[in-house]
Backbone as numpy.savetxt, mean C-alpha at the origin, in Angstrom:
# Nx Ny Nz CAx CAy CAz Cx Cy Cz
-3.70 -29.55 12.16 -2.81 -30.10 11.15 -1.37 -29.74 11.49
-0.48 -30.71 11.37 0.94 -30.48 11.60 1.62 -30.32 10.25
2.16 -29.14 9.99 2.87 -28.93 8.74 4.24 -29.59 8.84
4.77 -29.99 7.68 6.07 -30.64 7.69 7.17 -29.67 8.07
7.05 -28.43 7.62 8.08 -27.46 7.93 7.52 -26.04 7.98
8.14 -25.21 8.81 7.96 -23.77 8.78 9.34 -23.18 8.59
9.50 -22.38 7.54 10.82 -21.86 7.20 10.83 -20.34 7.25
11.96 -19.80 7.67 12.18 -18.36 7.61 12.26 -17.95 6.15
11.48 -16.96 5.77 11.39 -16.53 4.38 12.73 -15.99 3.89
13.14 -16.42 2.69 14.41 -15.99 2.14 14.35 -16.02 0.62
15.46 -15.66 0.00 15.57 -15.68 -1.46 15.20 -17.05 -2.04
15.49 -18.09 -1.30 15.25 -19.45 -1.79 13.76 -19.79 -1.91
12.90 -18.96 -1.31 11.47 -19.28 -1.27 10.62 -18.40 -2.20
11.25 -17.62 -3.06 10.49 -16.70 -3.90 9.54 -17.44 -4.85
10.01 -18.53 -5.44 9.15 -19.29 -6.36 7.98 -19.94 -5.61
8.22 -20.40 -4.38 7.15 -20.98 -3.58 6.13 -19.92 -3.17
6.63 -18.73 -2.85 5.73 -17.62 -2.55 4.82 -17.37 -3.76
5.39 -17.35 -4.96 4.60 -17.12 -6.18 3.56 -18.22 -6.39
3.93 -19.46 -6.06 2.97 -20.57 -6.18 1.80 -20.39 -5.22
2.10 -20.01 -3.99 1.05 -19.79 -3.00 0.18 -18.60 -3.39
0.81 -17.54 -3.85 0.07 -16.34 -4.27 -0.93 -16.69 -5.38
-0.49 -17.52 -6.33 -1.39 -17.91 -7.41 -2.54 -18.77 -6.88
-2.26 -19.65 -5.95 -3.31 -20.50 -5.38 -4.35 -19.68 -4.64
-3.92 -18.58 -4.01 -4.83 -17.76 -3.21 -5.58 -16.75 -4.08
-4.85 -16.07 -4.97 -5.43 -14.94 -5.71 -5.66 -15.22 -7.20
-5.21 -16.37 -7.68 -5.32 -16.70 -9.10 -4.64 -15.66 -9.98
-3.52 -15.15 -9.50 -2.73 -14.18 -10.25 -1.27 -14.60 -10.21
-0.56 -14.32 -11.31 0.86 -14.62 -11.35 1.66 -13.44 -10.82
2.78 -13.74 -10.17 3.66 -12.71 -9.64 5.10 -13.16 -9.85
5.93 -12.27 -10.36 7.30 -12.62 -10.71 8.20 -12.60 -9.47
9.13 -13.54 -9.35 10.08 -13.53 -8.23 10.84 -12.22 -8.11
11.16 -11.58 -9.23 11.88 -10.29 -9.17 11.03 -9.22 -8.50
9.73 -9.26 -8.73 8.81 -8.31 -8.08 8.77 -8.57 -6.57
8.70 -9.84 -6.19 8.66 -10.20 -4.76 9.93 -9.72 -4.07
11.07 -9.96 -4.71 12.36 -9.55 -4.13 12.39 -8.03 -3.92
11.97 -7.27 -4.94 11.99 -5.81 -4.84 11.05 -5.30 -3.76
9.95 -5.99 -3.56 8.96 -5.57 -2.57 9.44 -5.83 -1.14
10.11 -6.94 -0.91 10.41 -7.37 0.46 11.78 -6.93 0.98
12.62 -6.36 0.14 13.96 -5.99 0.61 14.17 -4.48 0.54
14.75 -3.94 1.60 15.12 -2.52 1.69 16.58 -2.43 2.10
17.50 -2.27 1.14 18.93 -2.24 1.48 19.29 -1.20 2.55
18.57 -0.08 2.56 18.89 0.97 3.52 18.45 0.64 4.93
17.53 -0.33 5.09 17.00 -0.65 6.41 17.29 -2.10 6.82
18.28 -2.69 6.19 18.61 -4.09 6.50 18.21 -4.97 5.34
19.17 -5.30 4.51 18.87 -5.99 3.25 18.64 -7.48 3.48
17.47 -7.79 4.03 17.10 -9.18 4.26 15.58 -9.31 4.24
15.11 -10.55 4.16 13.68 -10.82 4.16 13.21 -11.05 5.60
11.96 -10.63 5.86 11.35 -10.87 7.16 10.00 -11.56 6.95
9.83 -12.73 7.56 8.58 -13.46 7.44 8.82 -14.95 7.52
7.71 -15.70 7.48 7.80 -17.16 7.55 6.81 -17.76 6.56
7.20 -18.90 6.01 6.35 -19.62 5.07 6.20 -21.06 5.55
4.97 -21.56 5.51 4.67 -22.92 5.98 4.42 -23.85 4.80
4.83 -25.10 4.97 4.68 -26.11 3.93 3.94 -27.34 4.47
3.19 -27.95 3.60 2.69 -29.31 3.84 3.42 -30.19 2.83
4.45 -30.86 3.27 5.33 -31.55 2.34 6.11 -30.51 1.55
5.91 -30.52 0.22 6.58 -29.53 -0.63 5.63 -28.42 -1.08
4.40 -28.46 -0.58 3.39 -27.48 -1.00 3.38 -26.28 -0.05
3.63 -25.07 -0.56 3.54 -23.88 0.30 2.08 -23.60 0.63
1.75 -23.46 1.93 0.35 -23.37 2.31 -0.01 -22.10 3.09
0.97 -21.40 3.64 0.65 -20.19 4.39 1.87 -19.28 4.46
1.62 -17.97 4.56 2.72 -17.01 4.60 2.32 -15.79 5.41
3.27 -15.27 6.18 3.12 -13.97 6.84 4.47 -13.27 6.74
4.46 -12.04 6.21 5.72 -11.32 6.02 5.61 -9.86 6.38
6.76 -9.20 6.37 6.82 -7.77 6.70 7.97 -7.13 5.95
7.83 -5.83 5.70 8.91 -5.06 5.06 9.32 -3.92 5.98
10.60 -3.59 6.04 11.05 -2.48 6.87 10.56 -1.13 6.34
10.21 -0.24 7.24 9.75 1.11 6.90 10.31 2.07 7.93
10.78 3.21 7.48 11.22 4.26 8.40 10.04 5.18 8.69
9.68 5.31 9.97 8.59 6.21 10.34 9.15 7.38 11.14
8.42 8.49 11.10 8.90 9.68 11.78 7.82 10.36 12.60
8.28 11.06 13.64 7.40 11.89 14.46 8.20 13.11 14.87
7.77 14.28 14.37 8.58 15.48 14.59 9.91 15.33 13.88
11.00 15.46 14.62 12.33 15.33 14.02 12.95 13.96 14.27
12.22 13.07 14.94 12.74 11.75 15.30 12.27 10.69 14.30
13.09 9.66 14.14 12.71 8.53 13.28 12.92 7.21 14.01
12.19 6.20 13.58 12.34 4.84 14.11 12.21 3.85 12.97
12.83 2.70 13.15 12.71 1.62 12.17 11.53 0.74 12.53
10.50 0.77 11.69 9.29 -0.01 11.91 9.17 -1.07 10.83
8.11 -1.87 10.91 7.84 -2.89 9.89 6.38 -2.82 9.49
6.14 -3.13 8.24 4.76 -3.15 7.73 4.40 -4.58 7.34
3.31 -5.09 7.89 2.84 -6.43 7.54 2.26 -6.43 6.13
2.68 -7.40 5.32 2.21 -7.48 3.94 1.98 -8.95 3.56
1.04 -9.14 2.65 0.82 -10.45 2.00 0.58 -11.60 2.96
-0.22 -11.38 4.00 -0.64 -12.49 4.86 -1.65 -13.34 4.08
-1.36 -14.61 3.92 -2.25 -15.45 3.10 -2.10 -16.92 3.45
-3.20 -17.65 3.24 -3.21 -19.09 3.47 -3.93 -19.76 2.31
-3.40 -20.87 1.87 -4.00 -21.66 0.79 -5.45 -21.98 1.16
-6.39 -21.87 0.22 -7.81 -22.12 0.53 -8.10 -23.44 1.23
-7.31 -24.47 0.94 -7.56 -25.79 1.54 -6.99 -25.94 2.95
-6.30 -24.90 3.45 -5.64 -25.02 4.75 -6.05 -23.92 5.73
-7.14 -23.24 5.42 -7.58 -22.15 6.29 -8.29 -22.68 7.53
-8.31 -21.85 8.58 -8.99 -22.22 9.82 -8.20 -23.17 10.69
-6.90 -23.29 10.47 -6.09 -24.24 11.23 -5.02 -23.56 12.09
-5.07 -22.22 12.16 -4.14 -21.50 13.01 -2.76 -21.27 12.43
-2.59 -21.59 11.16 -1.27 -21.45 10.54 -0.81 -19.99 10.51
-1.70 -19.11 10.06 -1.31 -17.71 9.88 -0.95 -17.06 11.21
-1.69 -17.39 12.26 -1.38 -16.84 13.58 0.00 -17.28 14.05
0.35 -18.54 13.80 1.66 -19.04 14.20 2.78 -18.33 13.45
2.60 -18.15 12.14 3.61 -17.47 11.34 3.74 -16.00 11.74
2.61 -15.38 12.06 2.64 -13.97 12.48 3.39 -13.81 13.79
3.14 -14.70 14.75 3.85 -14.63 16.04 5.36 -14.77 15.85
5.76 -15.70 15.00 7.18 -15.89 14.73 7.79 -14.64 14.09
7.05 -14.04 13.17 7.53 -12.82 12.51 7.68 -11.69 13.51
6.69 -11.52 14.39 6.76 -10.49 15.42 8.01 -10.67 16.28
8.30 -11.91 16.67 9.46 -12.18 17.53 10.77 -11.79 16.83
10.88 -12.15 15.56 12.10 -11.83 14.82 12.26 -10.32 14.64
11.17 -9.64 14.34 11.24 -8.19 14.16 11.69 -7.50 15.45
11.11 -7.90 16.55 11.47 -7.27 17.83 12.93 -7.55 18.17
13.40 -8.76 17.93 14.80 -9.10 18.21 15.76 -8.32 17.33
15.28 -7.92 16.14 16.13 -7.20 15.20 15.99 -5.68 15.31
15.38 -5.20 16.39 15.38 -3.78 16.67 14.26 -2.96 16.06
13.25 -3.62 15.51 12.10 -2.89 15.01 11.23 -2.46 16.18
10.73 -1.22 16.16 10.00 -0.70 17.31 8.52 -1.04 17.28
7.99 -1.35 16.11 6.55 -1.67 16.00 6.30 -2.29 14.64
5.10 -2.86 14.50 4.63 -3.35 13.20 3.24 -2.77 12.97
2.97 -2.36 11.74 1.64 -1.84 11.41 1.16 -2.49 10.12
-0.10 -2.30 9.84 -0.66 -2.85 8.61 -2.07 -2.34 8.39
-2.65 -2.84 7.30 -3.99 -2.42 6.89 -4.86 -3.66 6.72
-5.23 -4.30 7.82 -6.00 -5.54 7.72 -7.37 -5.32 7.09
-7.76 -6.27 6.25 -9.10 -6.24 5.68 -10.05 -7.04 6.56
-11.26 -7.23 6.10 -12.25 -7.93 6.92 -11.83 -9.36 7.22
-11.03 -9.96 6.34 -10.61 -11.35 6.55 -9.53 -11.49 7.61
-8.74 -10.43 7.82 -7.62 -10.53 8.76 -7.78 -9.67 10.02
-8.85 -8.88 10.10 -9.06 -8.04 11.29 -9.11 -8.87 12.56
-9.86 -9.98 12.53 -10.00 -10.80 13.74 -8.65 -11.36 14.17
-7.88 -11.87 13.22 -6.57 -12.45 13.54 -5.67 -11.42 14.21
-5.55 -10.23 13.60 -4.60 -9.25 14.10 -5.08 -8.55 15.37
-6.34 -8.16 15.39 -6.84 -7.39 16.54 -7.15 -8.28 17.74
-7.75 -9.43 17.52 -8.21 -10.27 18.63 -7.18 -11.34 19.03
-6.62 -12.03 18.04 -5.69 -13.12 18.35 -4.29 -12.61 18.67
-3.82 -11.65 17.89 -2.45 -11.15 18.05 -2.37 -9.85 18.83
-3.53 -9.35 19.25 -3.62 -8.18 20.13 -3.01 -6.91 19.53
-3.23 -6.73 18.22 -2.91 -5.45 17.63 -3.89 -4.41 18.16
-3.52 -3.15 18.02 -4.40 -2.06 18.41 -4.95 -1.34 17.19
-6.15 -0.83 17.33 -6.81 -0.08 16.26 -6.44 1.39 16.38
-5.99 1.98 15.28 -5.63 3.40 15.28 -6.72 4.24 14.64
-6.86 4.12 13.35 -7.83 4.88 12.59 -8.36 3.99 11.47
-9.27 4.53 10.70 -9.71 3.85 9.48 -9.36 4.73 8.29
-9.02 4.10 7.20 -8.78 4.84 5.97 -10.12 5.23 5.35
-10.16 6.42 4.77 -11.33 6.88 4.02 -10.99 6.86 2.54
-11.85 6.24 1.75 -11.64 6.19 0.31 -12.55 7.16 -0.41
-12.05 7.71 -1.51 -12.82 8.62 -2.35 -12.56 8.28 -3.81
-13.60 8.43 -4.63 -13.36 8.36 -6.06 -14.15 9.46 -6.76
-13.59 9.87 -7.90 -14.16 10.95 -8.70 -14.26 10.48 -10.14
-15.41 10.68 -10.73 -15.56 10.36 -12.15 -15.02 11.54 -12.98
-14.33 11.21 -14.05 -13.67 12.24 -14.84 -14.54 12.77 -15.98
-15.61 12.02 -16.31 -16.46 12.44 -17.42 -16.04 11.83 -18.74
-15.14 10.81 -18.69 -14.70 10.18 -19.95 -15.80 9.33 -20.56
-16.81 9.01 -19.76 -17.99 8.36 -20.30 -17.97 6.84 -20.27
-19.12 6.29 -20.65 -19.33 4.84 -20.64 -18.41 4.13 -21.62
-18.07 4.81 -22.73 -17.26 4.19 -23.78 -15.91 3.72 -23.22
-15.27 4.56 -22.40 -13.97 4.19 -21.82 -14.11 3.00 -20.89
-15.20 2.96 -20.12 -15.39 1.84 -19.20 -15.62 0.54 -19.94
-16.30 0.60 -21.11 -16.52 -0.60 -21.92 -15.20 -1.08 -22.52
-14.39 -0.14 -23.03 -13.10 -0.49 -23.63 -12.22 -1.22 -22.62
-12.30 -0.81 -21.36 -11.46 -1.42 -20.31 -11.80 -2.87 -20.06
-12.90 -3.35 -20.59 -13.27 -4.75 -20.43 -12.86 -5.60 -21.63
-12.28 -4.98 -22.66 -11.86 -5.70 -23.86 -10.34 -5.68 -23.91
-9.67 -6.82 -23.73 -8.21 -6.84 -23.55 -7.42 -6.06 -24.59
-7.67 -6.27 -25.87 -6.87 -5.60 -26.90 -7.08 -4.09 -26.84
-8.32 -3.66 -26.74 -8.61 -2.23 -26.68 -8.15 -1.63 -25.35
-8.23 -2.42 -24.28 -7.80 -1.94 -22.97 -6.32 -1.56 -22.98
-5.51 -2.40 -23.59 -4.07 -2.11 -23.65 -3.78 -0.84 -24.43
-4.52 -0.64 -25.52 -4.33 0.59 -26.30 -4.73 1.82 -25.49
-5.81 1.68 -24.73 -6.27 2.80 -23.90 -5.27 3.10 -22.79
-4.65 2.06 -22.22 -3.64 2.27 -21.16 -2.44 3.03 -21.72
-2.03 2.66 -22.94 -0.91 3.37 -23.55 -1.25 4.83 -23.79
-2.48 5.09 -24.20 -2.93 6.46 -24.44 -2.93 7.26 -23.14
-3.49 6.67 -22.07 -3.56 7.39 -20.79 -2.17 7.60 -20.21
-1.29 6.60 -20.36 0.08 6.74 -19.86 0.80 7.87 -20.58
0.65 7.93 -21.91 1.29 8.99 -22.68 0.80 10.36 -22.24
-0.49 10.45 -21.95 -1.07 11.72 -21.51 -0.50 12.12 -20.15
-0.45 11.18 -19.22 0.02 11.48 -17.86 1.52 11.77 -17.82
2.29 11.06 -18.65 3.74 11.22 -18.62 4.19 12.61 -19.08
3.31 13.34 -19.73 3.64 14.71 -20.11 3.80 15.61 -18.88
3.29 15.16 -17.74 3.27 16.00 -16.54 4.21 15.47 -15.44
5.08 14.53 -15.79 6.00 13.96 -14.81 6.92 15.04 -14.25
7.17 14.94 -12.95 8.08 15.86 -12.28 9.09 15.07 -11.46
10.23 15.67 -11.23 11.25 15.02 -10.39 11.06 15.37 -8.91
10.05 16.18 -8.63 9.78 16.56 -7.24 9.41 15.33 -6.42
9.84 15.30 -5.16 9.49 14.21 -4.26 8.25 14.59 -3.46
7.45 13.58 -3.14 6.30 13.80 -2.27 6.80 13.94 -0.84
6.65 15.13 -0.23 7.22 15.32 1.11 6.49 14.51 2.17
7.19 14.31 3.29 6.55 13.73 4.47 5.44 14.67 4.92
4.37 14.13 5.52 3.21 14.93 5.89 3.54 16.20 6.66
2.74 17.23 6.43 2.97 18.52 7.08 2.60 18.54 8.55
1.74 17.62 8.99 1.31 17.60 10.38 2.40 16.96 11.23
3.18 17.79 11.91 4.32 17.30 12.67 3.90 16.52 13.92
2.62 16.59 14.29 2.17 15.82 15.45 1.81 14.39 15.07
1.65 14.12 13.76 1.30 12.78 13.29 2.53 11.90 13.17
2.32 10.60 13.23 3.37 9.62 12.98 3.17 9.12 11.56
4.18 9.34 10.70 4.02 9.05 9.28 5.25 8.33 8.72
5.11 7.85 7.51 6.25 7.29 6.78 7.19 8.41 6.38
8.49 8.17 6.51 9.48 9.16 6.08 9.62 9.05 4.56
9.28 10.12 3.87 9.32 10.14 2.41 10.62 10.80 1.94
11.66 10.03 1.81 12.91 10.56 1.30 13.22 9.90 -0.05
14.35 10.28 -0.66 14.70 9.76 -1.98 14.84 8.24 -1.96
15.37 7.69 -0.88 15.55 6.23 -0.78 14.19 5.53 -0.76
13.24 6.12 -0.04 11.90 5.54 0.03 11.25 5.53 -1.36
11.41 6.62 -2.11 10.84 6.68 -3.45 11.49 5.66 -4.37
12.80 5.49 -4.26 13.48 4.48 -5.07 12.92 3.09 -4.77
12.69 2.80 -3.50 12.13 1.50 -3.12 10.73 1.30 -3.71
9.88 2.32 -3.62 8.49 2.17 -4.05 8.34 2.04 -5.57
9.39 2.27 -6.32 9.29 2.18 -7.78 9.00 0.77 -8.27
9.12 -0.23 -7.40 8.90 -1.61 -7.84 7.50 -1.81 -8.41
6.55 -0.95 -8.03 5.16 -1.17 -8.46 4.75 -0.29 -9.64
5.68 0.50 -10.20 5.37 1.25 -11.41 4.67 2.57 -11.21
4.79 3.18 -10.04 4.15 4.48 -9.81 5.10 5.62 -10.16
4.57 6.83 -10.31 5.40 7.98 -10.61 4.69 9.25 -10.14
5.42 10.37 -10.18 4.92 11.64 -9.65 4.70 12.61 -10.79
3.54 13.28 -10.78 3.25 14.31 -11.77 2.86 15.61 -11.06
2.90 16.68 -11.83 2.45 17.97 -11.32 1.31 18.45 -12.22
0.20 18.81 -11.60 -0.98 19.26 -12.35 -1.66 20.37 -11.59
-1.90 21.48 -12.25 -2.60 22.59 -11.62 -1.88 23.14 -10.40
-0.56 23.00 -10.37 0.21 23.51 -9.23 0.30 22.56 -8.06
-0.30 21.37 -8.18 -0.25 20.36 -7.11 0.59 19.16 -7.56
1.12 18.44 -6.58 1.90 17.23 -6.85 1.02 16.02 -6.54
0.99 15.07 -7.48 0.23 13.84 -7.31 1.15 12.64 -7.55
1.15 11.72 -6.60 1.92 10.47 -6.72 0.93 9.42 -7.20
1.10 8.91 -8.42 0.03 8.16 -9.06 0.49 6.80 -9.58
-0.51 5.96 -9.83 -0.30 4.66 -10.48 -1.43 4.49 -11.48
-1.06 4.28 -12.73 -2.05 4.24 -13.80 -2.54 2.82 -14.03
-3.81 2.70 -14.40 -4.40 1.40 -14.68 -5.81 1.59 -15.20
-6.68 0.64 -14.91 -8.08 0.76 -15.31 -8.68 2.04 -14.73
-8.24 2.39 -13.53 -8.56 3.67 -12.91 -7.24 4.30 -12.48
-7.23 5.59 -12.29 -6.03 6.25 -11.80 -6.06 6.21 -10.28
-5.01 5.65 -9.68 -4.90 5.56 -8.23 -3.91 6.62 -7.77
-4.33 7.49 -6.86 -3.46 8.52 -6.32 -2.98 8.05 -4.95
-1.67 7.76 -4.88 -1.11 7.30 -3.61 -1.03 8.41 -2.59
-0.72 9.62 -3.05 -0.64 10.78 -2.15 -0.66 12.03 -3.00
-0.85 13.16 -2.36 -0.85 14.44 -3.07 -0.39 15.51 -2.12
0.02 16.64 -2.67 0.47 17.76 -1.86 -0.09 19.04 -2.45
-0.80 19.80 -1.61 -1.35 21.10 -2.00 -1.24 22.04 -0.82
-0.80 23.28 -1.07 -0.58 24.23 0.02 -1.87 24.69 0.67
-2.90 24.85 -0.14 -4.18 25.38 0.35 -5.33 24.59 -0.24
-6.52 24.83 0.31 -7.72 24.19 -0.22 -7.97 24.64 -1.65
-7.76 25.92 -1.92 -7.97 26.44 -3.28 -7.00 25.80 -4.26
-5.75 25.61 -3.81 -4.74 24.99 -4.67 -5.13 23.54 -4.98
-5.67 22.85 -3.99 -6.09 21.47 -4.23 -7.26 21.43 -5.21
-8.19 22.33 -5.07 -9.33 22.38 -5.99 -8.84 22.56 -7.42
-7.85 23.45 -7.62 -7.30 23.66 -8.96 -6.55 22.42 -9.45
-5.78 21.83 -8.55 -4.98 20.67 -8.93 -5.82 19.47 -9.32
-6.84 19.15 -8.53 -7.68 17.99 -8.84 -8.51 18.25 -10.10
-8.95 19.48 -10.29 -9.67 19.81 -11.52 -8.78 19.58 -12.74
-7.52 20.00 -12.63 -6.57 19.79 -13.73 -6.32 18.31 -13.96
-6.21 17.53 -12.87 -5.97 16.09 -13.00 -7.16 15.40 -13.66
-8.36 15.81 -13.32 -9.54 15.23 -13.94 -9.55 15.50 -15.46
-9.14 16.69 -15.85 -9.09 17.03 -17.28 -8.07 16.18 -18.01
-6.89 16.00 -17.41 -5.84 15.18 -18.00 -6.34 13.74 -18.16
-6.99 13.22 -17.13 -7.48 11.84 -17.17 -8.58 11.67 -18.21
-9.43 12.65 -18.32 -10.51 12.58 -19.32 -9.93 12.49 -20.72
-8.89 13.30 -21.00 -8.25 13.26 -22.32 -7.59 11.92 -22.58
-7.11 11.29 -21.51 -6.45 10.00 -21.65 -7.39 8.81 -21.58
-8.67 9.06 -21.41 -9.64 7.97 -21.36 -9.74 7.26 -20.03
-9.23 7.88 -18.96 -9.34 7.30 -17.61 -10.66 7.75 -17.00
-11.49 6.82 -16.58 -12.85 7.18 -16.16 -12.97 7.58 -14.70
-12.05 7.07 -13.83 -12.16 7.35 -12.40 -10.78 7.61 -11.79
-10.78 8.45 -10.75 -9.59 8.74 -9.95 -9.89 8.32 -8.52
-9.02 7.51 -7.92 -9.25 6.99 -6.57 -8.18 7.48 -5.60
-8.63 7.83 -4.39 -7.76 8.25 -3.29 -8.10 7.43 -2.05
-7.12 7.25 -1.15 -7.40 6.75 0.19 -6.46 7.44 1.16
-7.04 7.99 2.22 -6.28 8.75 3.21 -6.81 8.41 4.60
-6.08 8.82 5.63 -6.51 8.57 6.99 -7.74 9.42 7.32
-8.77 8.78 7.87 -9.99 9.49 8.25 -9.67 10.59 9.25
-10.24 11.77 9.02 -10.06 12.89 9.92 -8.82 13.72 9.67
-7.99 13.30 8.74 -6.77 14.06 8.43 -7.11 15.28 7.57
-6.14 16.17 7.42 -6.32 17.35 6.57 -6.67 16.93 5.13
-6.01 15.90 4.63 -6.27 15.46 3.26 -7.66 14.85 3.12
-8.12 14.21 4.17 -9.49 13.70 4.19 -10.49 14.84 4.02
-10.27 15.94 4.73 -11.17 17.09 4.64 -11.10 17.73 3.27
-9.92 17.80 2.67 -9.79 18.38 1.33 -10.57 17.56 0.31
-10.43 16.25 0.37 -11.13 15.39 -0.57 -12.64 15.45 -0.38
-13.05 15.46 0.87 -14.48 15.48 1.19 -15.15 16.74 0.66
-14.40 17.85 0.61 -14.98 19.13 0.22 -15.04 19.33 -1.29
-14.38 18.43 -2.07 -14.35 18.63 -3.52 -15.68 18.18 -4.12
-16.26 19.00 -5.01 -17.55 18.64 -5.63 -17.49 17.30 -6.35
-18.50 16.48 -6.14 -18.57 15.19 -6.81 -17.84 14.07 -6.10
-17.33 14.34 -4.89 -16.60 13.31 -4.15 -17.54 12.18 -3.74
-17.17 10.96 -4.04 -17.94 9.78 -3.62 -17.08 8.99 -2.64
-17.56 8.83 -1.41 -16.76 8.29 -0.32 -17.10 6.83 -0.04
-16.11 6.07 0.39 -16.33 4.69 0.83 -15.38 4.37 1.97
-15.80 3.48 2.87 -14.93 3.04 3.97 -13.91 2.04 3.46
-12.73 2.11 4.01 -11.66 1.22 3.57 -11.08 0.48 4.77
-9.80 0.08 4.65 -9.15 -0.72 5.69 -9.01 0.07 6.98
-8.81 -0.66 8.04 -8.41 -0.02 9.28 -6.89 0.09 9.30
-6.38 0.98 10.12 -4.94 1.06 10.39 -4.72 0.39 11.74
-3.98 -0.69 11.75 -3.71 -1.41 12.99 -2.21 -1.46 13.27
-1.85 -1.69 14.52 -0.42 -1.76 14.85 -0.21 -2.56 16.13
1.02 -3.03 16.30 1.44 -3.67 17.54 2.74 -3.01 17.97
2.74 -2.46 19.16 3.89 -1.72 19.67 4.85 -2.68 20.38
6.10 -2.72 19.91 7.13 -3.50 20.60 7.80 -2.62 21.67
8.37 -1.51 21.24 8.98 -0.57 22.20 9.12 0.84 21.61
8.15 1.23 20.79 8.21 2.55 20.16 7.96 3.65 21.19
8.65 4.76 21.02 8.42 5.93 21.88 7.43 6.91 21.24
6.95 6.58 20.05 6.04 7.48 19.33 4.59 7.28 19.80
3.75 8.32 19.67 2.31 8.18 19.96 1.61 7.48 18.79
1.60 6.17 18.80 1.15 5.42 17.65 -0.34 5.56 17.38
-1.08 6.08 18.34 -2.49 6.37 18.08 -2.65 7.50 17.07
-1.53 8.18 16.75 -1.55 9.28 15.79 -0.95 8.87 14.44
-0.93 7.59 14.15 -0.48 7.13 12.85 -1.33 7.75 11.74
-0.68 8.21 10.68 -1.40 8.83 9.57 -0.79 8.36 8.26
-1.60 7.74 7.43 -1.10 7.17 6.18 -1.99 7.58 5.01
-1.48 7.30 3.81 -2.26 7.44 2.59 -2.13 6.13 1.80
-2.77 6.07 0.66 -2.73 4.85 -0.15 -1.30 4.51 -0.58
-0.42 5.52 -0.68 0.97 5.26 -1.05 1.68 4.37 -0.04
1.16 4.30 1.18 1.77 3.48 2.23 1.27 2.04 2.21
0.23 1.77 1.46 -0.31 0.42 1.35 0.51 -0.34 0.31
0.78 -1.62 0.55 1.72 -2.35 -0.31 1.21 -2.57 -1.72
-0.07 -2.36 -1.99 -0.57 -2.54 -3.35 -0.22 -1.36 -4.25
0.27 -0.26 -3.66 0.61 0.92 -4.47 2.09 0.85 -4.85
């Protein structure tokens, strides 16, 4: 199929992006949210990606957001692939691969050293086989039941009661808000996202916040379940105390489950695995394409806070 146009993604295409997003996911998304997600003033205040049209209908999109990554004391400007999608009626025609190649070319020309992402089962073939991304690690997921019981899970399925329960859980969690920042990972041999004040300001577009519980710091996003983007604990014992305290807070707020995702084999993976009642599941892979990075990208280490849904 020959599309009528392929356009470089910009402010002018936010409404079309929202139309395509709704066609793919059956969910509404506000242009202001899209703008906040795709622009980083500190790393080049512009959009990166391409959108394809059939006439006036947006049918496919591949985009990326700038991210500062670090290794030891060095930093590089990288990009993270986000929101790769094609309209259900236009899949299997090579559109996404074409848009991805164009995005890669623009990123490399603009001085980005690499692109990474978290492809799911639907996009693994495209990125790893067609676009020759490399596989780094897989994310490990964990969830813990808080003991709030079946009643809370039933309430979460009833819209009016669900909203009341969310307000209750938010009020409970907000009592523990801290101004502390989640530091960049302690493993100086790993390649990680640089967690500075600017990065935290950027990530606020999705409604997450940081709390302190049991002496540990948790970067969280509240909803039907509590999602922990990242956490910081000095020792295994400290983490045991912190997660126990978080479970108690969530139980009081009616939150039934706490979810984590971290890089398999990392220190945080081992901490989560050792906590009583941990239920593990496999998650996305970590993939990347190296343009000219000097970092050992096989040592990429991320948490759920680095995934664009957080």
